[in-house]
Every structure is written in structure tokens, then in C-alpha cells.
Amino acid sequence: MTVSKSEVGLNMRRMRSAFLTAVLSIGMVMFLLGGFLMIILHAKAFVKVLKERIEIQVFINDEMNAETKRELRLWIDKQPYTKSARYISKQEAAEIFTKRTGEDLSILDNNPLDASINIRLKSEYVEASKIAKIKQELAGKEGIVDVSFDEKTINRVNSNINKLWLIGSGLTLIIVLVSLFLTFNTIKLSIYAKRFVIRSMQLIGATDSFIRKPFLIQGILQGLIASLIAGILVMILTYSIINRIPELSIIQSTSDIILTLIVLLVFGTTLGLSGSLWAISKYLNSNLDNLYT
Amino acid sequence: MFSEEPVVQVQQASIEIKGRNILKDISFTVQKGEFCYVIGRTGSGKSSVLKMLYGELTPVRGEVKVAGYDVKNIKKSELPYLRRKLGIVFQDFQLLPDRNVSENIEFALRATGWTDTIKIKNKISEVLMMVGLSARALSYPHEISGGEQQRVVIARALINDPVLIIADEPTGNLDPEVSKEIIQILLNIHKMGTAVILATHDYSILKRNPFKTLECRMGELLQHSQSYIAQKSWD
């Protein structure tokens, strides 16, 4: 029972270092999780940008008068699937054709190309089945000659995105499980050092809730500090990457960064709290003899 | 003298640990204000008897009543309230190293529901005086001797005016002179009307201060009267 000065110093250092170790390891796990979350959110934004660059071409009857063309264009703009629409005249179509193929259409008497309205769809509509429905709807519209889209490309893009999401979800699950395991073990070790104090408190007649309280507060603090540090580091890293690669600015989103910070703070704090609750309950329900093993 | 209900009533209780029988069909009582020893070889079940009394071990059979609580059927949520009626002292009972003597006792008081600062201060002075440590109130555990630390543990055990002190080899790590002082404190507590159960393997204590003794031997609990202990040769 005797407590020597060197033991006290050692105990105090151990307790302080146990707190810092817990903050550091939870922080590292949160940094990993935050970084991964940031990659996922940016990948999601990238996929959205990619999908919204896919166009469907709506070829229109060139003999329509300007008013009817304007009305059709307005109608397309109002459709829920339309992200943006662009009118391509016969002349522009010929120029694009020449640019792509190198063949000059001006040698022909008549320009054989139709004018079109090129629609960029909202990302959630970029699926072959949904586009087929849109095509059907457009085809029935007066003044529309044909509707064309690259079904193979759309299917390939969607299939690759699905594979990526599957891999991403698997990795997220692994990271969450690893973070749970590491955090719980770190907290358990930091409380392990105080197991005899816990037992002493029980034998004095302290209630479980009284004993639990300081440990839960400590767990919340550890989780909060760790996730705050991790969040700041993830934010700095994200901005520095975006600054170095200007092309990424199109997918940069402040709301994603704020979301990542909130997720980290909530997850880290919950992890600290639940880890402490689990570890303290383990020692509260332990037999005295088991504390020595 | 002992007209009230006994502080401890054990009837035909059996203790098992991990399926192994430790003590079988033991029965004894400890009256209010009585002093009683528990002796026996290492592993004979001394500590198990004490653990059973403060609810650390549940007997597999029989009846155990301590300070008015049915310990065999006690709910986990009621254990703190049983323990507030007891004072538990043993070798490994830790003091908080980062708090001084007074703060250690204050912490125990607050942990057991005390809130009034003046009453807390008065109680700290009272229990420290009882164990002769008033002058050491502001010392940290590492600044006082092992014997003094054990006195703080006893003072802490006295905060809720327990009806029973359970001491499991409280002098195990102490030299003979300091041990005598600790035993004297326990005897003083007994004289003030608190029952004391002291587990020890130091028979010189029994020789100097004979009292009723419970002996754990071969899975049984034998009872020896004070007069038997006084006459017995311990050499």
C-alpha cells in the first residue's frame, strides 16, 4: 500500500502520458478517417462534374420558325433533368464537324447537318434507363427530329463509378472498424492505470455513476481535442493540395470541408465517450482478483 | 451488552470460486461493537470470508446478513450503500497520489454523498484526530510513512461512522512497531463501539489482544472463544 515519492512521480507522469497517448492515437485515427472522408467527398464532387459533362443531342427541324425554336428551348430549360442547354445552329454544327474530322462541308451544295439543342443533364439523371425515358419524352415533342446519346460511354462511366463506390465503402468500413479498435484499446489502457483507484472508490461506497463521471468527461475531452487537431490538419492538407493543383478547384467545396469537420468532431467525441464508457464498465464489473492479471 | 441485532449474521454459507469449494456451511455472528479475528493459512479462505461480507463474493448457499443488508441477494446498485455502513481496510487500498491527506478524505466524503463544506471539514478533523494524524492533513501520500498512509486509509474508512470495520491484513507491509500502532487504532475504534473484523496471520497480535477468533481450516470455519485464544500457546 505504501506510496513512495518516486512512485507518485511515475504515476503522475504515466497518467499525463496516458492522456496524451490517447489524444495522439485517437487524433491519428481521426486524421486518417478525415482524410479518407475528404477524398470520398471530393471524389463524389468529381463524379458529379464528370457526369454533368455528358451531353445528349436533340436534333431539331431547321424549318421551324424562330419563335417555335425559342419555345422549345425554353421548355427544355424548364425540365427537371436539364442542368444546361446550348443551341447549335446548322452552321456551328458544320464547323464542329470540320474541326473534328478535317472534312470541309462547304464543298457540298447543302449543309446536311441538323441544328440541335445539346443538353447537359443533372448528374442524378445520367443513367441509361433514365436517359432512355427522357429520349422517349423528347422524341414525341413537335419539331424534334432525333435524340442521340452515347449509351456505351454512360454505361461504362456508371459501372466504373459503382465499382469505385464499392471499394470506397469497403475501405471506409475497414477504417471505421480499425479506428474503433484502436481508440477503444487506447482508452482502455489509459483507464487500466487507474483500476485500483476505481476499486478503492467502489469499496468506499461511491456509486458507479459517481466513479464513471470523471472518466466519461476525460473520454469526451480526449475525443474532442483529438478530432479538433485532426480536423485542422485535414483542412490544412486539403487546402494545400487544392492550391498546388488548380484543376481541383472545380470540385472544391467549403460545405464538404465543414461537413468533414463536423463528422470528425461528432465521431471523435462519441468514440471517446463510448470507449471510456466501455472501459470503465469493464473495471466496475471486474472482480478484485482480476485486477491483478 | 449485545442486545441488538448482530452486525453480521452468517448461516450455513458456502463460498466457491470458479467452481472450487473454498469454505462450506460456515456460520458465525459478529455483534455490535465486537472485535473478532479471522485467521488461517494463506489460501485458506480468510479474504474470501471478508469479501463475502462486503459483497465482493456472493455465497453459493446460505444466508449472509451484514448491517441489515441481505448480502446474498443484494442488488449491485445497493452495494455502495452497504459499503457506506462498513469501513474496509486492506493492504492494497490505494490513496490518490495527487491529493493530500485531507483531500483524500474529502474525496471519499464527496464520493459517498457529502456536500456540505463545513460538515466535510469537521468530519475530516474528527477522523484524522481519531487516527492521530491531524498534523499531517496537508501532507501528500508520498510525504508520509507506510504506517501513516495506513492510518489515512483507516481514517477514510471511518468517515460514514461505520457499524463494522473490515480489515484484511492491514499490517502486512508494516514493521512490528508500526503494526502495533495500527492495531491500537483498531482497538480504540472497537472501544468506541464499532465492530471490527481483522484478518491476520500475525498471531502475536492475538496473543497480546485476545478476542473471539474465526479460523479457516480445510474448507471449514472454526470458532475459538476469547478465553481459548488467551490460553492458547502460539509458539
CSV table of N, CA, C and O in Angstrom, one decimal, chain B residues 68-176:
chain,number,residue,atom,x,y,z
B,68,GLY,N,-27.7,-5.1,8.3
B,68,GLY,CA,-29.1,-5.0,7.8
B,68,GLY,C,-29.4,-5.4,6.4
B,68,GLY,O,-30.5,-5.4,5.9
B,69,TYR,N,-28.3,-5.6,5.6
B,69,TYR,CA,-28.5,-6.0,4.2
B,69,TYR,C,-28.3,-7.5,4.0
B,69,TYR,O,-27.5,-8.1,4.6
B,70,ASP,N,-29.2,-8.0,3.1
B,70,ASP,CA,-29.1,-9.4,2.7
B,70,ASP,C,-28.1,-9.5,1.6
B,70,ASP,O,-28.4,-9.2,0.4
B,71,VAL,N,-26.8,-9.8,2.0
B,71,VAL,CA,-25.7,-9.7,1.0
B,71,VAL,C,-25.8,-10.7,-0.1
B,71,VAL,O,-25.4,-10.5,-1.2
B,72,LYS,N,-26.5,-11.9,0.2
B,72,LYS,CA,-26.5,-12.9,-0.8
B,72,LYS,C,-27.4,-12.4,-2.0
B,72,LYS,O,-27.2,-12.8,-3.2
B,73,ASN,N,-28.5,-11.7,-1.7
B,73,ASN,CA,-29.4,-11.3,-2.7
B,73,ASN,C,-29.3,-9.8,-3.0
B,73,ASN,O,-30.3,-9.2,-3.6
B,74,ILE,N,-28.3,-9.1,-2.6
B,74,ILE,CA,-28.2,-7.7,-2.7
B,74,ILE,C,-28.0,-7.3,-4.2
B,74,ILE,O,-27.4,-8.0,-5.0
B,75,LYS,N,-28.7,-6.2,-4.6
B,75,LYS,CA,-28.6,-5.7,-6.0
B,75,LYS,C,-27.3,-4.9,-6.1
B,75,LYS,O,-26.9,-4.3,-5.1
B,76,LYS,N,-26.7,-4.9,-7.3
B,76,LYS,CA,-25.5,-4.2,-7.5
B,76,LYS,C,-25.6,-2.7,-7.1
B,76,LYS,O,-24.7,-2.1,-6.6
B,77,SER,N,-26.8,-2.2,-7.4
B,77,SER,CA,-27.0,-0.7,-7.1
B,77,SER,C,-27.1,-0.4,-5.6
B,77,SER,O,-26.9,0.7,-5.2
B,78,GLU,N,-27.3,-1.5,-4.8
B,78,GLU,CA,-27.4,-1.3,-3.3
B,78,GLU,C,-26.0,-1.4,-2.7
B,78,GLU,O,-25.9,-1.0,-1.5
B,79,LEU,N,-25.0,-2.0,-3.4
B,79,LEU,CA,-23.7,-2.3,-2.8
B,79,LEU,C,-23.1,-1.1,-2.2
B,79,LEU,O,-22.5,-1.1,-1.1
B,80,PRO,N,-23.1,0.1,-2.9
B,80,PRO,CA,-22.4,1.3,-2.4
B,80,PRO,C,-23.0,1.7,-1.0
B,80,PRO,O,-22.3,2.1,-0.1
B,81,TYR,N,-24.3,1.5,-0.8
B,81,TYR,CA,-24.9,1.9,0.4
B,81,TYR,C,-24.6,0.9,1.5
B,81,TYR,O,-24.5,1.3,2.7
B,82,LEU,N,-24.4,-0.4,1.2
B,82,LEU,CA,-23.9,-1.4,2.2
B,82,LEU,C,-22.5,-0.9,2.6
B,82,LEU,O,-22.2,-0.9,3.8
B,83,ARG,N,-21.7,-0.6,1.6
B,83,ARG,CA,-20.3,-0.3,1.9
B,83,ARG,C,-20.1,1.0,2.7
B,83,ARG,O,-19.1,1.2,3.4
B,84,ARG,N,-21.1,1.9,2.6
B,84,ARG,CA,-21.0,3.1,3.4
B,84,ARG,C,-21.3,2.8,4.9
B,84,ARG,O,-20.9,3.6,5.7
B,85,LYS,N,-21.9,1.7,5.2
B,85,LYS,CA,-22.1,1.3,6.6
B,85,LYS,C,-20.9,0.5,7.1
B,85,LYS,O,-20.8,0.2,8.3
B,86,LEU,N,-19.9,0.2,6.2
B,86,LEU,CA,-18.8,-0.6,6.6
B,86,LEU,C,-17.5,0.3,6.4
B,86,LEU,O,-17.6,1.3,5.6
B,87,GLY,N,-16.4,0.0,7.0
B,87,GLY,CA,-15.2,0.6,6.7
B,87,GLY,C,-14.2,-0.5,6.3
B,87,GLY,O,-14.0,-1.5,7.0
B,88,ILE,N,-13.8,-0.4,5.0
B,88,ILE,CA,-12.9,-1.5,4.5
B,88,ILE,C,-11.5,-1.1,4.4
B,88,ILE,O,-11.2,0.0,3.9
B,89,VAL,N,-10.6,-1.9,5.1
B,89,VAL,CA,-9.2,-1.5,5.1
B,89,VAL,C,-8.4,-2.7,4.6
B,89,VAL,O,-8.6,-3.8,5.2
B,90,PHE,N,-7.6,-2.6,3.6
B,90,PHE,CA,-6.6,-3.7,3.3
B,90,PHE,C,-5.4,-3.1,2.7
B,90,PHE,O,-5.2,-1.9,2.4
B,91,GLN,N,-4.4,-4.0,2.5
B,91,GLN,CA,-3.1,-3.6,2.1
B,91,GLN,C,-3.0,-2.8,0.8
B,91,GLN,O,-2.3,-1.8,0.8
B,92,ASP,N,-3.8,-3.2,-0.2
B,92,ASP,CA,-3.7,-2.5,-1.5
B,92,ASP,C,-4.7,-1.4,-1.7
B,92,ASP,O,-4.9,-1.0,-2.8
B,93,PHE,N,-5.3,-1.0,-0.6
B,93,PHE,CA,-6.3,0.0,-0.7
B,93,PHE,C,-5.6,1.4,-1.0
B,93,PHE,O,-5.0,1.9,-0.1
B,94,GLN,N,-5.8,1.9,-2.2
B,94,GLN,CA,-5.0,3.0,-2.6
B,94,GLN,C,-5.5,4.4,-2.2
B,94,GLN,O,-6.7,4.6,-2.2
B,95,LEU,N,-4.5,5.2,-1.9
B,95,LEU,CA,-4.8,6.6,-1.7
B,95,LEU,C,-4.6,7.3,-3.0
B,95,LEU,O,-3.8,6.8,-3.9
B,96,LEU,N,-5.2,8.4,-3.3
B,96,LEU,CA,-5.0,9.2,-4.5
B,96,LEU,C,-3.7,9.9,-4.4
B,96,LEU,O,-3.5,10.8,-3.5
B,97,PRO,N,-2.7,9.6,-5.2
B,97,PRO,CA,-1.3,10.1,-5.0
B,97,PRO,C,-1.3,11.6,-5.3
B,97,PRO,O,-0.4,12.3,-4.8
B,98,ASP,N,-2.2,12.2,-6.1
B,98,ASP,CA,-2.1,13.6,-6.4
B,98,ASP,C,-2.9,14.5,-5.4
B,98,ASP,O,-3.1,15.7,-5.7
B,99,ARG,N,-3.4,13.9,-4.4
B,99,ARG,CA,-4.2,14.7,-3.4
B,99,ARG,C,-3.6,14.5,-2.0
B,99,ARG,O,-3.1,13.4,-1.7
B,100,ASN,N,-3.6,15.5,-1.2
B,100,ASN,CA,-3.1,15.4,0.2
B,100,ASN,C,-4.0,14.6,1.1
B,100,ASN,O,-5.1,14.2,0.6
B,101,VAL,N,-3.6,14.4,2.3
B,101,VAL,CA,-4.3,13.5,3.2
B,101,VAL,C,-5.8,14.0,3.4
B,101,VAL,O,-6.8,13.3,3.2
B,102,SER,N,-5.9,15.3,3.6
B,102,SER,CA,-7.2,16.0,3.8
B,102,SER,C,-8.1,15.8,2.6
B,102,SER,O,-9.2,15.5,2.6
B,103,GLU,N,-7.5,16.0,1.4
B,103,GLU,CA,-8.2,15.9,0.1
B,103,GLU,C,-8.6,14.5,-0.2
B,103,GLU,O,-9.7,14.3,-0.8
B,104,ASN,N,-7.8,13.6,0.2
B,104,ASN,CA,-8.1,12.2,0.0
B,104,ASN,C,-9.4,11.8,0.8
B,104,ASN,O,-10.3,11.1,0.3
B,105,ILE,N,-9.5,12.3,2.0
B,105,ILE,CA,-10.7,12.0,2.8
B,105,ILE,C,-11.9,12.8,2.3
B,105,ILE,O,-13.0,12.3,2.2
B,106,GLU,N,-11.6,14.1,1.9
B,106,GLU,CA,-12.7,14.9,1.3
B,106,GLU,C,-13.3,14.2,0.1
B,106,GLU,O,-14.5,14.2,-0.1
B,107,PHE,N,-12.4,13.6,-0.7
B,107,PHE,CA,-12.8,13.0,-2.0
B,107,PHE,C,-13.8,11.8,-1.6
B,107,PHE,O,-14.8,11.6,-2.2
B,108,ALA,N,-13.3,11.0,-0.6
B,108,ALA,CA,-14.2,9.9,-0.1
B,108,ALA,C,-15.5,10.4,0.4
B,108,ALA,O,-16.5,9.7,0.1
B,109,LEU,N,-15.5,11.5,1.1
B,109,LEU,CA,-16.7,12.0,1.6
B,109,LEU,C,-17.7,12.4,0.5
B,109,LEU,O,-18.9,12.1,0.5
B,110,ARG,N,-17.1,13.2,-0.5
B,110,ARG,CA,-18.0,13.6,-1.6
B,110,ARG,C,-18.4,12.4,-2.4
B,110,ARG,O,-19.6,12.4,-2.9
B,111,ALA,N,-17.6,11.4,-2.5
B,111,ALA,CA,-18.0,10.2,-3.3
B,111,ALA,C,-19.1,9.4,-2.6
B,111,ALA,O,-19.8,8.7,-3.2
B,112,THR,N,-19.3,9.7,-1.3
B,112,THR,CA,-20.3,9.0,-0.6
B,112,THR,C,-21.5,9.9,-0.2
B,112,THR,O,-22.3,9.7,0.7
B,113,GLY,N,-21.6,11.0,-1.0
B,113,GLY,CA,-22.8,11.8,-0.9
B,113,GLY,C,-22.7,13.1,0.0
B,113,GLY,O,-23.7,13.8,0.1
B,114,TRP,N,-21.5,13.4,0.5
B,114,TRP,CA,-21.4,14.5,1.4
B,114,TRP,C,-21.3,15.8,0.5
B,114,TRP,O,-20.5,15.8,-0.4
B,115,THR,N,-22.0,16.9,0.9
B,115,THR,CA,-22.0,18.1,0.0
B,115,THR,C,-21.7,19.3,0.9
B,115,THR,O,-21.1,20.3,0.4
B,116,ASP,N,-22.0,19.3,2.1
B,116,ASP,CA,-21.8,20.5,3.0
B,116,ASP,C,-20.4,20.7,3.4
B,116,ASP,O,-19.8,19.8,4.1
B,117,THR,N,-19.8,21.8,2.9
B,117,THR,CA,-18.3,22.0,3.1
B,117,THR,C,-17.9,22.1,4.6
B,117,THR,O,-16.9,21.5,4.9
B,118,ILE,N,-18.8,22.7,5.4
B,118,ILE,CA,-18.4,22.8,6.8
B,118,ILE,C,-18.4,21.5,7.5
B,118,ILE,O,-17.5,21.1,8.2
B,119,LYS,N,-19.5,20.7,7.2
B,119,LYS,CA,-19.6,19.3,7.7
B,119,LYS,C,-18.4,18.5,7.3
B,119,LYS,O,-17.9,17.7,8.0
B,120,ILE,N,-18.0,18.7,6.0
B,120,ILE,CA,-16.9,17.9,5.5
B,120,ILE,C,-15.6,18.2,6.3
B,120,ILE,O,-14.9,17.3,6.7
B,121,LYS,N,-15.4,19.5,6.5
B,121,LYS,CA,-14.2,19.9,7.2
B,121,LYS,C,-14.2,19.4,8.6
B,121,LYS,O,-13.2,18.9,9.1
B,122,ASN,N,-15.3,19.5,9.3
B,122,ASN,CA,-15.4,18.9,10.6
B,122,ASN,C,-15.2,17.4,10.7
B,122,ASN,O,-14.5,16.9,11.6
B,123,LYS,N,-15.7,16.7,9.7
B,123,LYS,CA,-15.5,15.3,9.7
B,123,LYS,C,-14.1,14.9,9.4
B,123,LYS,O,-13.6,14.0,10.0
B,124,ILE,N,-13.4,15.6,8.5
B,124,ILE,CA,-12.0,15.4,8.2
B,124,ILE,C,-11.2,15.5,9.5
B,124,ILE,O,-10.4,14.7,9.9
B,125,SER,N,-11.4,16.6,10.3
B,125,SER,CA,-10.7,16.9,11.5
B,125,SER,C,-11.0,15.8,12.5
B,125,SER,O,-10.1,15.2,13.2
B,126,GLU,N,-12.3,15.3,12.6
B,126,GLU,CA,-12.7,14.3,13.5
B,126,GLU,C,-11.9,13.0,13.3
B,126,GLU,O,-11.3,12.4,14.2
B,127,VAL,N,-12.0,12.5,12.0
B,127,VAL,CA,-11.4,11.2,11.7
B,127,VAL,C,-9.8,11.3,11.8
B,127,VAL,O,-9.2,10.3,12.2
B,128,LEU,N,-9.3,12.4,11.4
B,128,LEU,CA,-7.8,12.5,11.5
B,128,LEU,C,-7.3,12.5,12.9
B,128,LEU,O,-6.3,11.9,13.3
B,129,MET,N,-8.2,13.1,13.8
B,129,MET,CA,-7.8,13.1,15.2
B,129,MET,C,-7.9,11.7,15.7
B,129,MET,O,-7.1,11.3,16.5
B,130,MET,N,-8.9,11.0,15.3
B,130,MET,CA,-9.1,9.6,15.8
B,130,MET,C,-7.9,8.7,15.5
B,130,MET,O,-7.6,7.8,16.2
B,131,VAL,N,-7.2,9.0,14.3
B,131,VAL,CA,-6.1,8.1,14.0
B,131,VAL,C,-4.7,8.9,14.3
B,131,VAL,O,-3.7,8.4,13.9
B,132,GLY,N,-4.8,10.0,14.9
B,132,GLY,CA,-3.6,10.7,15.3
B,132,GLY,C,-2.8,11.3,14.2
B,132,GLY,O,-1.6,11.4,14.2
B,133,LEU,N,-3.6,11.8,13.2
B,133,LEU,CA,-2.8,12.4,12.0
B,133,LEU,C,-3.2,13.8,11.7
B,133,LEU,O,-3.0,14.3,10.6
B,134,SER,N,-3.7,14.5,12.7
B,134,SER,CA,-4.2,15.9,12.5
B,134,SER,C,-3.1,16.8,11.9
B,134,SER,O,-3.3,17.6,11.1
B,135,ALA,N,-1.8,16.5,12.4
B,135,ALA,CA,-0.7,17.4,11.9
B,135,ALA,C,-0.3,17.1,10.5
B,135,ALA,O,0.5,17.8,9.9
B,136,ARG,N,-0.8,16.0,9.9
B,136,ARG,CA,-0.3,15.6,8.6
B,136,ARG,C,-1.4,15.8,7.5
B,136,ARG,O,-1.3,15.3,6.4
B,137,ALA,N,-2.4,16.6,7.9
B,137,ALA,CA,-3.5,16.8,7.0
B,137,ALA,C,-3.2,17.3,5.6
B,137,ALA,O,-3.8,17.0,4.6
B,138,LEU,N,-2.1,18.1,5.5
B,138,LEU,CA,-1.7,18.7,4.3
B,138,LEU,C,-0.6,18.0,3.6
B,138,LEU,O,-0.1,18.4,2.5
B,139,SER,N,-0.2,16.9,4.1
B,139,SER,CA,0.9,16.1,3.5
B,139,SER,C,0.4,15.2,2.4
B,139,SER,O,-0.8,14.7,2.5
B,140,TYR,N,1.2,15.0,1.4
B,140,TYR,CA,0.8,14.1,0.3
B,140,TYR,C,1.2,12.7,0.7
B,140,TYR,O,2.1,12.5,1.5
B,141,PRO,N,0.5,11.7,0.1
B,141,PRO,CA,0.8,10.3,0.5
B,141,PRO,C,2.3,9.9,0.4
B,141,PRO,O,2.8,9.2,1.3
B,142,HIS,N,3.1,10.5,-0.6
B,142,HIS,CA,4.5,10.1,-0.7
B,142,HIS,C,5.3,10.8,0.4
B,142,HIS,O,6.5,10.5,0.6
B,143,GLU,N,4.7,11.8,1.1
B,143,GLU,CA,5.5,12.5,2.1
B,143,GLU,C,5.3,11.9,3.5
B,143,GLU,O,5.9,12.4,4.5
B,144,ILE,N,4.5,10.9,3.6
B,144,ILE,CA,4.2,10.2,4.9
B,144,ILE,C,4.7,8.8,4.9
B,144,ILE,O,4.8,8.2,3.8
B,145,SER,N,4.9,8.2,6.1
B,145,SER,CA,5.4,6.8,6.1
B,145,SER,C,4.2,5.8,5.8
B,145,SER,O,3.1,6.2,5.7
B,146,GLY,N,4.6,4.5,5.6
B,146,GLY,CA,3.6,3.5,5.3
B,146,GLY,C,2.6,3.4,6.4
B,146,GLY,O,1.4,3.2,6.1
B,147,GLY,N,3.1,3.5,7.6
B,147,GLY,CA,2.1,3.4,8.8
B,147,GLY,C,1.1,4.5,8.8
B,147,GLY,O,-0.1,4.3,9.0
B,148,GLU,N,1.7,5.7,8.4
B,148,GLU,CA,0.8,6.9,8.4
B,148,GLU,C,-0.2,6.8,7.2
B,148,GLU,O,-1.4,7.1,7.3
B,149,GLN,N,0.2,6.2,6.1
B,149,GLN,CA,-0.7,6.0,5.0
B,149,GLN,C,-1.8,5.1,5.4
B,149,GLN,O,-3.0,5.3,5.0
B,150,GLN,N,-1.4,4.0,6.1
B,150,GLN,CA,-2.4,3.1,6.5
B,150,GLN,C,-3.4,3.7,7.5
B,150,GLN,O,-4.6,3.5,7.5
B,151,ARG,N,-2.9,4.7,8.3
B,151,ARG,CA,-3.8,5.4,9.2
B,151,ARG,C,-4.8,6.3,8.4
B,151,ARG,O,-5.9,6.4,8.8
B,152,VAL,N,-4.3,6.8,7.3
B,152,VAL,CA,-5.2,7.7,6.5
B,152,VAL,C,-6.3,6.7,5.9
B,152,VAL,O,-7.5,7.1,5.9
B,153,VAL,N,-5.9,5.5,5.5
B,153,VAL,CA,-6.9,4.6,5.0
B,153,VAL,C,-7.9,4.3,6.1
B,153,VAL,O,-9.1,4.2,5.8
B,154,ILE,N,-7.5,4.1,7.3
B,154,ILE,CA,-8.4,3.8,8.4
B,154,ILE,C,-9.3,5.0,8.6
B,154,ILE,O,-10.5,4.9,8.8
B,155,ALA,N,-8.7,6.2,8.6
B,155,ALA,CA,-9.5,7.5,8.8
B,155,ALA,C,-10.6,7.5,7.7
B,155,ALA,O,-11.7,7.9,8.0
B,156,ARG,N,-10.2,7.2,6.5
B,156,ARG,CA,-11.1,7.3,5.4
B,156,ARG,C,-12.2,6.2,5.6
B,156,ARG,O,-13.4,6.5,5.2
B,157,ALA,N,-11.9,5.1,6.2
B,157,ALA,CA,-12.9,4.1,6.4
B,157,ALA,C,-13.9,4.5,7.5
B,157,ALA,O,-15.0,3.9,7.6
B,158,LEU,N,-13.5,5.5,8.3
B,158,LEU,CA,-14.4,5.9,9.4
B,158,LEU,C,-15.3,7.0,9.1
B,158,LEU,O,-16.2,7.4,9.9
B,159,ILE,N,-15.2,7.6,7.9
B,159,ILE,CA,-16.0,8.8,7.5
B,159,ILE,C,-17.5,8.7,7.7
B,159,ILE,O,-18.2,9.7,8.0
B,160,ASN,N,-18.0,7.5,7.4
B,160,ASN,CA,-19.5,7.4,7.5
B,160,ASN,C,-20.0,6.7,8.8
B,160,ASN,O,-21.0,6.1,8.8
B,161,ASP,N,-19.2,6.8,9.8
B,161,ASP,CA,-19.5,6.2,11.1
B,161,ASP,C,-19.9,4.7,10.9
B,161,ASP,O,-21.1,4.4,11.2
B,162,PRO,N,-19.0,3.9,10.4
B,162,PRO,CA,-19.4,2.5,10.1
B,162,PRO,C,-19.8,1.7,11.3
B,162,PRO,O,-19.3,2.0,12.4
B,163,VAL,N,-20.7,0.7,11.1
B,163,VAL,CA,-21.0,-0.1,12.2
B,163,VAL,C,-20.0,-1.3,12.3
B,163,VAL,O,-19.9,-2.0,13.3
B,164,LEU,N,-19.2,-1.4,11.2
B,164,LEU,CA,-18.3,-2.5,11.2
B,164,LEU,C,-17.1,-2.1,10.4
B,164,LEU,O,-17.2,-1.6,9.3
B,165,ILE,N,-15.9,-2.4,10.9
B,165,ILE,CA,-14.6,-2.2,10.2
B,165,ILE,C,-14.1,-3.6,9.8
B,165,ILE,O,-14.0,-4.5,10.6
B,166,ILE,N,-13.9,-3.7,8.5
B,166,ILE,CA,-13.4,-5.0,8.0
B,166,ILE,C,-11.9,-4.7,7.5
B,166,ILE,O,-11.7,-3.9,6.6
B,167,ALA,N,-11.0,-5.3,8.2
B,167,ALA,CA,-9.6,-5.1,7.9
B,167,ALA,C,-8.9,-6.4,7.5
B,167,ALA,O,-8.8,-7.3,8.2
B,168,ASP,N,-8.4,-6.4,6.2
B,168,ASP,CA,-7.8,-7.6,5.7
B,168,ASP,C,-6.3,-7.4,5.7
B,168,ASP,O,-5.7,-6.7,4.9
B,169,GLU,N,-5.6,-8.0,6.7
B,169,GLU,CA,-4.2,-7.9,6.8
B,169,GLU,C,-3.7,-6.5,6.7
B,169,GLU,O,-2.8,-6.2,5.8
B,170,PRO,N,-4.2,-5.6,7.5
B,170,PRO,CA,-3.8,-4.2,7.3
B,170,PRO,C,-2.4,-3.9,7.7
B,170,PRO,O,-1.9,-2.8,7.4
B,171,THR,N,-1.7,-4.8,8.4
B,171,THR,CA,-0.4,-4.6,8.8
B,171,THR,C,0.6,-5.4,8.0
B,171,THR,O,1.8,-5.4,8.4
B,172,GLY,N,0.2,-6.0,7.0
B,172,GLY,CA,1.0,-6.9,6.2
B,172,GLY,C,2.3,-6.3,5.7
B,172,GLY,O,3.3,-7.0,5.7
B,173,ASN,N,2.3,-5.0,5.4
B,173,ASN,CA,3.6,-4.4,4.8
B,173,ASN,C,4.3,-3.6,5.8
B,173,ASN,O,5.2,-2.9,5.5
B,174,LEU,N,3.9,-3.7,7.1
B,174,LEU,CA,4.4,-2.7,8.1
B,174,LEU,C,5.4,-3.4,9.1
B,174,LEU,O,5.2,-4.6,9.3
B,175,ASP,N,6.3,-2.7,9.6
B,175,ASP,CA,7.2,-3.3,10.6
B,175,ASP,C,6.4,-3.5,12.0
B,175,ASP,O,5.4,-2.8,12.2
B,176,PRO,N,7.0,-4.3,12.9
B,176,PRO,CA,6.2,-4.7,14.1
B,176,PRO,C,5.7,-3.5,14.9
B,176,PRO,O,4.6,-3.5,15.4
